[in-house]
Tab-separated table of C-alpha atoms in Angstrom:
chain	number	residue	atom	x	y	z
A	1	MET	CA	-168.144	247.372	27.383
A	2	THR	CA	-165.107	247.146	29.619
A	3	ARG	CA	-164.676	249.339	32.676
A	4	PRO	CA	-161.554	249.969	34.729
A	5	THR	CA	-160.945	247.705	37.679
A	6	THR	CA	-161.137	249.361	41.082
A	7	ARG	CA	-158.457	248.966	43.752
A	8	ARG	CA	-161.289	248.246	46.195
A	9	LYS	CA	-161.409	244.665	47.426
A	10	GLY	CA	-164.556	242.645	48.008
A	11	ILE	CA	-165.834	240.591	50.926
A	12	ILE	CA	-168.740	238.144	50.806
A	13	LEU	CA	-169.915	237.200	54.285
A	14	ALA	CA	-171.254	233.684	53.837
A	15	GLY	CA	-170.866	232.244	57.338
A	16	GLY	CA	-173.458	231.666	60.021
A	17	THR	CA	-175.728	228.701	60.634
A	18	GLY	CA	-178.740	229.707	58.537
A	19	SER	CA	-180.929	228.636	61.449
A	20	ARG	CA	-183.983	230.481	60.115
A	21	LEU	CA	-183.929	228.085	57.146
A	22	PHE	CA	-183.733	224.864	59.191
A	23	PRO	CA	-184.100	222.011	58.275
A	24	LEU	CA	-182.926	223.027	54.761
A	25	THR	CA	-179.608	224.284	56.068
A	26	LEU	CA	-178.783	221.543	58.558
A	27	ALA	CA	-176.364	220.014	56.036
A	28	VAL	CA	-175.969	222.741	53.388
A	29	SER	CA	-174.840	226.355	53.839
A	30	LYS	CA	-177.613	228.877	53.265
A	31	GLN	CA	-175.522	230.693	50.657
A	32	LEU	CA	-175.288	227.479	48.599
A	33	MET	CA	-179.072	227.075	48.440
A	34	PRO	CA	-180.671	227.619	45.011
A	35	VAL	CA	-182.328	230.882	44.051
A	36	TYR	CA	-184.184	229.616	40.998
A	37	ASP	CA	-181.404	228.351	38.705
A	38	LYS	CA	-178.204	229.463	40.465
A	39	PRO	CA	-176.601	229.143	43.894
A	40	MET	CA	-177.501	232.038	46.168
A	41	ILE	CA	-173.896	233.265	46.426
A	42	TYR	CA	-173.776	234.001	42.672
A	43	TYR	CA	-175.980	237.060	43.247
A	44	PRO	CA	-173.874	238.938	45.831
A	45	LEU	CA	-170.748	237.880	43.922
A	46	SER	CA	-172.221	239.505	40.831
A	47	ALA	CA	-172.815	242.777	42.700
A	48	LEU	CA	-169.117	242.976	43.563
A	49	MET	CA	-168.094	242.087	40.013
A	50	LEU	CA	-170.404	244.786	38.627
A	51	THR	CA	-168.456	247.257	40.762
A	52	GLY	CA	-165.293	246.204	38.944
A	53	ILE	CA	-163.865	244.322	41.927
A	54	ARG	CA	-161.597	241.413	41.019
A	55	GLU	CA	-160.068	240.493	44.406
A	56	ILE	CA	-162.708	238.955	46.662
A	57	ALA	CA	-162.578	237.086	49.974
A	58	VAL	CA	-165.344	234.645	50.862
A	59	ILE	CA	-165.872	234.264	54.617
A	60	THR	CA	-167.427	230.907	55.510
A	61	THR	CA	-167.701	228.497	58.407
A	62	PRO	CA	-164.696	226.129	58.509
A	63	GLU	CA	-166.863	223.085	57.767
A	64	ASP	CA	-168.537	224.684	54.712
A	65	GLN	CA	-165.382	226.038	53.092
A	66	ALA	CA	-164.699	222.936	50.980
A	67	GLN	CA	-168.133	223.190	49.354
A	68	PHE	CA	-167.624	226.847	48.485
A	69	ARG	CA	-164.210	226.039	47.005
A	70	LYS	CA	-165.790	223.258	44.938
A	71	LEU	CA	-168.428	225.639	43.582
A	72	LEU	CA	-166.372	228.799	43.052
A	73	GLY	CA	-162.765	227.607	42.767
A	74	ASP	CA	-160.116	230.313	42.719
A	75	GLY	CA	-162.248	232.592	40.529
A	76	SER	CA	-159.913	232.398	37.527
A	77	GLN	CA	-162.729	230.980	35.375
A	78	TRP	CA	-164.291	234.463	35.641
A	79	GLY	CA	-161.050	236.436	35.510
A	80	ILE	CA	-161.128	237.229	39.215
A	81	SER	CA	-159.241	236.072	42.315
A	82	LEU	CA	-161.100	234.404	45.192
A	83	SER	CA	-159.678	233.847	48.668
A	84	TYR	CA	-161.311	231.964	51.533
A	85	ILE	CA	-161.346	233.005	55.178
A	86	PRO	CA	-162.785	230.785	57.933
A	87	GLN	CA	-165.192	232.245	60.475
A	88	PRO	CA	-164.891	230.009	63.558
A	89	SER	CA	-168.000	231.536	65.173
A	90	PRO	CA	-170.573	234.060	63.935
A	91	ASP	CA	-169.899	237.046	66.187
A	92	GLY	CA	-171.572	239.832	64.233
A	93	LEU	CA	-171.228	241.445	60.810
A	94	ALA	CA	-168.479	243.857	61.892
A	95	GLN	CA	-166.330	240.824	62.726
A	96	ALA	CA	-165.832	240.320	58.991
A	97	TYR	CA	-163.453	243.299	58.862
A	98	LEU	CA	-161.292	241.795	61.598
A	99	LEU	CA	-161.172	238.424	59.846
A	100	ALA	CA	-160.380	240.066	56.490
A	101	GLU	CA	-157.826	242.596	57.782
A	102	ASP	CA	-154.788	240.805	56.324
A	103	PHE	CA	-156.597	240.232	53.026
A	104	LEU	CA	-157.563	243.911	52.748
A	105	ALA	CA	-154.037	245.128	53.630
A	106	GLY	CA	-155.257	248.697	53.975
A	107	ALA	CA	-157.404	248.729	50.824
A	108	PRO	CA	-160.976	250.063	50.793
A	109	SER	CA	-163.625	247.383	50.604
A	110	ALA	CA	-167.139	246.535	49.543
A	111	MET	CA	-168.747	243.908	51.744
A	112	VAL	CA	-171.952	242.168	50.733
A	113	LEU	CA	-173.973	239.685	52.730
A	114	GLY	CA	-174.142	236.299	51.069
A	115	ASP	CA	-177.938	236.121	51.161
A	116	ASN	CA	-178.630	239.522	49.549
A	117	ILE	CA	-179.781	240.015	45.960
A	118	PHE	CA	-179.668	243.374	44.169
A	119	PHE	CA	-181.257	244.116	40.834
A	120	GLY	CA	-182.183	247.190	38.864
A	121	HIS	CA	-181.506	249.350	35.849
A	122	GLY	CA	-178.690	251.691	36.798
A	123	LEU	CA	-177.229	249.384	39.445
A	124	PRO	CA	-173.679	249.479	37.957
A	125	GLU	CA	-173.767	253.281	38.005
A	126	LEU	CA	-174.974	253.333	41.617
A	127	LEU	CA	-172.161	250.974	42.613
A	128	ALA	CA	-169.581	252.976	40.657
A	129	SER	CA	-170.648	256.156	42.450
A	130	ALA	CA	-170.120	254.528	45.850
A	131	ASP	CA	-166.795	253.087	44.726
A	132	ALA	CA	-165.563	256.488	43.557
A	133	LYS	CA	-165.693	257.998	47.055
A	134	PRO	CA	-162.071	257.942	48.277
A	135	ALA	CA	-162.800	258.139	52.001
A	136	GLY	CA	-165.547	257.351	54.481
A	137	GLY	CA	-168.375	254.922	53.888
A	138	THR	CA	-171.443	254.468	51.726
A	139	VAL	CA	-174.449	252.297	52.478
A	140	PHE	CA	-177.797	252.003	50.721
A	141	GLY	CA	-181.235	252.726	52.107
A	142	TYR	CA	-184.175	250.776	50.718
A	143	HIS	CA	-187.854	251.518	51.429
A	144	VAL	CA	-189.451	248.479	53.099
A	145	ALA	CA	-192.844	247.714	54.600
A	146	ASP	CA	-191.365	246.075	57.733
A	147	PRO	CA	-188.428	248.254	58.826
A	148	GLU	CA	-188.460	246.836	62.372
A	149	ARG	CA	-186.643	243.764	60.981
A	150	TYR	CA	-183.592	245.786	59.890
A	151	GLY	CA	-181.139	248.516	60.721
A	152	VAL	CA	-183.185	251.651	60.010
A	153	VAL	CA	-182.043	255.111	58.952
A	154	ALA	CA	-183.307	258.093	60.936
A	155	PHE	CA	-183.297	261.350	58.959
A	156	ASP	CA	-183.388	264.901	60.279
A	157	PRO	CA	-185.901	267.448	58.847
A	158	ASP	CA	-183.400	268.371	56.108
A	159	GLY	CA	-183.110	264.774	54.948
A	160	LYS	CA	-179.627	264.254	56.400
A	161	VAL	CA	-178.852	261.006	58.202
A	162	ARG	CA	-179.135	261.459	61.960
A	163	GLU	CA	-178.583	257.880	63.131
A	164	ILE	CA	-178.990	254.214	62.232
A	165	ILE	CA	-180.985	252.097	64.666
A	166	GLU	CA	-180.821	248.294	64.753
A	167	LYS	CA	-184.259	246.603	64.680
A	168	PRO	CA	-186.151	249.476	66.357
A	169	ALA	CA	-189.497	248.786	68.027
A	170	GLU	CA	-190.722	252.100	66.615
A	171	PRO	CA	-188.883	252.708	63.312
A	172	PRO	CA	-188.098	256.381	62.581
A	173	SER	CA	-188.445	255.747	58.837
A	174	ASN	CA	-189.142	252.981	56.339
A	175	TYR	CA	-185.590	253.011	55.000
A	176	ALA	CA	-183.645	249.869	55.880
A	177	VAL	CA	-179.902	249.593	55.414
A	178	THR	CA	-179.189	246.882	52.844
A	179	GLY	CA	-176.466	244.286	53.242
A	180	LEU	CA	-173.935	246.106	51.047
A	181	TYR	CA	-171.276	248.294	52.636
A	182	PHE	CA	-168.617	250.397	50.909
A	183	LEU	CA	-166.024	251.375	53.538
A	184	ASP	CA	-162.562	252.873	53.342
A	185	GLY	CA	-159.320	251.320	54.527
A	186	GLU	CA	-160.020	252.300	58.145
A	187	ALA	CA	-162.798	249.711	58.540
A	188	PRO	CA	-160.720	247.020	60.344
A	189	GLU	CA	-159.252	249.572	62.751
A	190	ARG	CA	-162.705	250.968	63.493
A	191	ALA	CA	-164.099	247.427	63.880
A	192	ARG	CA	-161.531	246.734	66.605
A	193	ALA	CA	-163.099	249.534	68.640
A	194	VAL	CA	-166.589	247.984	68.418
A	195	ARG	CA	-167.682	246.381	71.680
A	196	PRO	CA	-170.116	243.430	71.711
A	197	SER	CA	-173.769	244.399	71.935
A	198	ALA	CA	-176.322	243.060	74.404
A	199	ARG	CA	-176.740	240.027	72.164
A	200	GLY	CA	-172.983	239.447	72.193
A	201	GLU	CA	-172.306	240.517	68.604
A	202	LEU	CA	-170.057	243.083	66.924
A	203	GLU	CA	-172.839	245.065	65.276
A	204	ILE	CA	-172.331	246.565	61.828
A	205	VAL	CA	-174.554	249.480	62.886
A	206	THR	CA	-172.043	250.410	65.604
A	207	LEU	CA	-169.267	250.424	63.014
A	208	LEU	CA	-171.327	252.585	60.659
A	209	GLU	CA	-172.122	254.977	63.504
A	210	SER	CA	-168.398	255.657	63.939
A	211	TYR	CA	-168.314	256.917	60.348
A	212	LEU	CA	-171.544	258.843	60.881
A	213	ALA	CA	-170.084	260.550	63.972
A	214	ASP	CA	-167.179	261.758	61.822
A	215	GLY	CA	-169.523	263.032	59.132
A	216	THR	CA	-168.114	260.592	56.569
A	217	LEU	CA	-171.061	258.201	56.080
A	218	THR	CA	-173.254	258.557	52.998
A	219	VAL	CA	-176.635	256.833	52.710
A	220	GLU	CA	-177.723	256.457	49.090
A	221	ARG	CA	-181.425	255.784	48.675
A	222	MET	CA	-182.345	253.018	46.261
A	223	GLY	CA	-185.421	254.172	44.389
A	224	ARG	CA	-188.427	252.308	43.032
A	225	GLY	CA	-186.478	250.973	40.079
A	226	PHE	CA	-184.357	248.720	42.276
A	227	ALA	CA	-185.062	245.401	43.914
A	228	TRP	CA	-183.354	244.313	47.120
A	229	LEU	CA	-184.160	240.829	48.323
A	230	ASP	CA	-182.832	239.159	51.423
A	231	THR	CA	-183.313	235.399	51.349
A	232	GLY	CA	-183.046	234.522	55.032
A	233	THR	CA	-186.471	232.891	55.484
A	234	HIS	CA	-188.317	230.142	53.645
A	235	GLY	CA	-190.841	232.621	52.276
A	236	SER	CA	-188.268	235.171	51.131
A	237	LEU	CA	-186.165	232.416	49.539
A	238	LEU	CA	-189.192	231.285	47.518
A	239	ASP	CA	-190.084	234.887	46.637
A	240	ALA	CA	-186.538	235.542	45.404
A	241	GLY	CA	-186.597	232.422	43.242
A	242	ASN	CA	-189.916	233.427	41.702
A	243	PHE	CA	-188.633	236.969	41.104
A	244	VAL	CA	-185.553	235.695	39.264
A	245	ARG	CA	-187.640	233.177	37.310
A	246	THR	CA	-190.105	235.870	36.201
A	247	LEU	CA	-187.290	238.140	35.009
A	248	SER	CA	-185.606	235.292	33.181
A	249	GLN	CA	-188.726	234.049	31.421
A	250	ARG	CA	-190.198	237.466	30.656
A	251	GLN	CA	-187.039	239.200	29.441
A	252	GLY	CA	-184.897	236.272	28.404
A	253	MET	CA	-182.031	237.688	30.474
A	254	GLN	CA	-180.164	236.404	33.491
A	255	SER	CA	-179.480	238.173	36.777
A	256	GLY	CA	-176.614	237.137	39.017
A	257	CYS	CA	-174.601	235.688	36.122
A	258	PRO	CA	-170.823	235.909	36.797
A	259	GLU	CA	-169.923	234.654	33.323
A	260	GLU	CA	-171.897	237.419	31.624
A	261	ILE	CA	-170.355	240.141	33.798
A	262	ALA	CA	-166.821	238.787	33.293
A	263	TYR	CA	-167.367	238.655	29.525
A	264	GLU	CA	-168.788	242.185	29.312
A	265	MET	CA	-165.971	243.499	31.512
A	266	GLY	CA	-163.406	241.953	29.184
A	267	TRP	CA	-162.055	239.682	31.919
A	268	ILE	CA	-162.733	236.546	29.850
A	269	ASP	CA	-162.830	236.141	26.069
A	270	ALA	CA	-165.289	234.454	23.712
A	271	ASP	CA	-163.391	231.156	23.826
A	272	LYS	CA	-163.666	231.033	27.611
A	273	MET	CA	-167.334	231.974	27.398
A	274	ALA	CA	-167.935	229.143	24.925
A	275	GLU	CA	-166.218	226.777	27.353
A	276	HIS	CA	-168.616	227.855	30.113
A	277	ALA	CA	-171.580	227.364	27.776
A	278	ARG	CA	-170.411	223.808	27.008
A	279	THR	CA	-169.969	223.075	30.712
A	280	TYR	CA	-173.625	223.851	31.378
A	281	GLY	CA	-174.669	221.826	28.342
A	282	LYS	CA	-178.319	221.856	27.422
A	283	THR	CA	-179.569	223.886	30.387
A	284	GLU	CA	-181.199	227.235	29.704
A	285	TYR	CA	-178.260	228.808	31.526
A	286	GLY	CA	-175.827	227.209	29.080
A	287	ARG	CA	-177.900	228.269	26.074
A	288	TYR	CA	-178.016	231.814	27.449
A	289	LEU	CA	-174.220	231.978	27.679
A	290	ALA	CA	-173.912	230.653	24.123
A	291	ARG	CA	-176.299	233.340	22.874
A	292	LEU	CA	-174.238	236.077	24.509
A	293	ILE	CA	-171.290	235.262	22.248
A	294	SER	CA	-173.258	235.620	19.029
A	295	HIS	CA	-175.939	238.082	20.159
A	296	PRO	CA	-174.591	240.345	22.940
A	297	HIS	CA	-177.069	242.737	24.620
């Protein structure tokens, strides 16, 4: 089923050193590491595509950009347009809006971190709801067992968002802010007002707080039916791979599959899909794409 394309543009933040995954990432970008049968970046890319976004900028380190271009190309194979923006130094998540300001050209955006995986029945509807908001920002809260590792949402007694606290020693709730941010066209301007934190970074939480102070930030809670995985450690990378493998083998369906999304959106036709299936040959991924042409879900 095709859905209209949004005017919102996408950003995938795939820079940084991946130091928590050393020595794996000494020579390969973290976002190019495998999560079971696909490169990690396929999963956040798929989240943007599910939103209906077709113009996407990939922010990478200068030295890794060639590898991302080799993997993803210009996006035309999926009916989308990919641009590449170098990040000379990792100076905080809010920096992405400064680097992408010319690319956005005043458009609203959805930024996703390159090591985040989202899965769940109803995910396209959740994304569409966030995309439909014409102004302000929307982020997603996810219940975690270790909130002290994340930006955490503090709620007032009525359930309204009071503040977002970065890696609190005593978390006010178990709801962490995921690495997916829907912000309006003011994001670059607001990011310019963000001052470096004590650790020298332009914190995304500070940017979100500017929206919260104006009463224009929405926090949507992701319920039990959703999975949010961040793959920044060796253990979480292995867990994510096993999660994807279990889904694939149990249900016979892929997650994080750009070809499938592009085909269902009507951005590529059956001939192009067959070409992709031939490219992947006798892999299970290739056979899956071939099945989609003759037996769509």
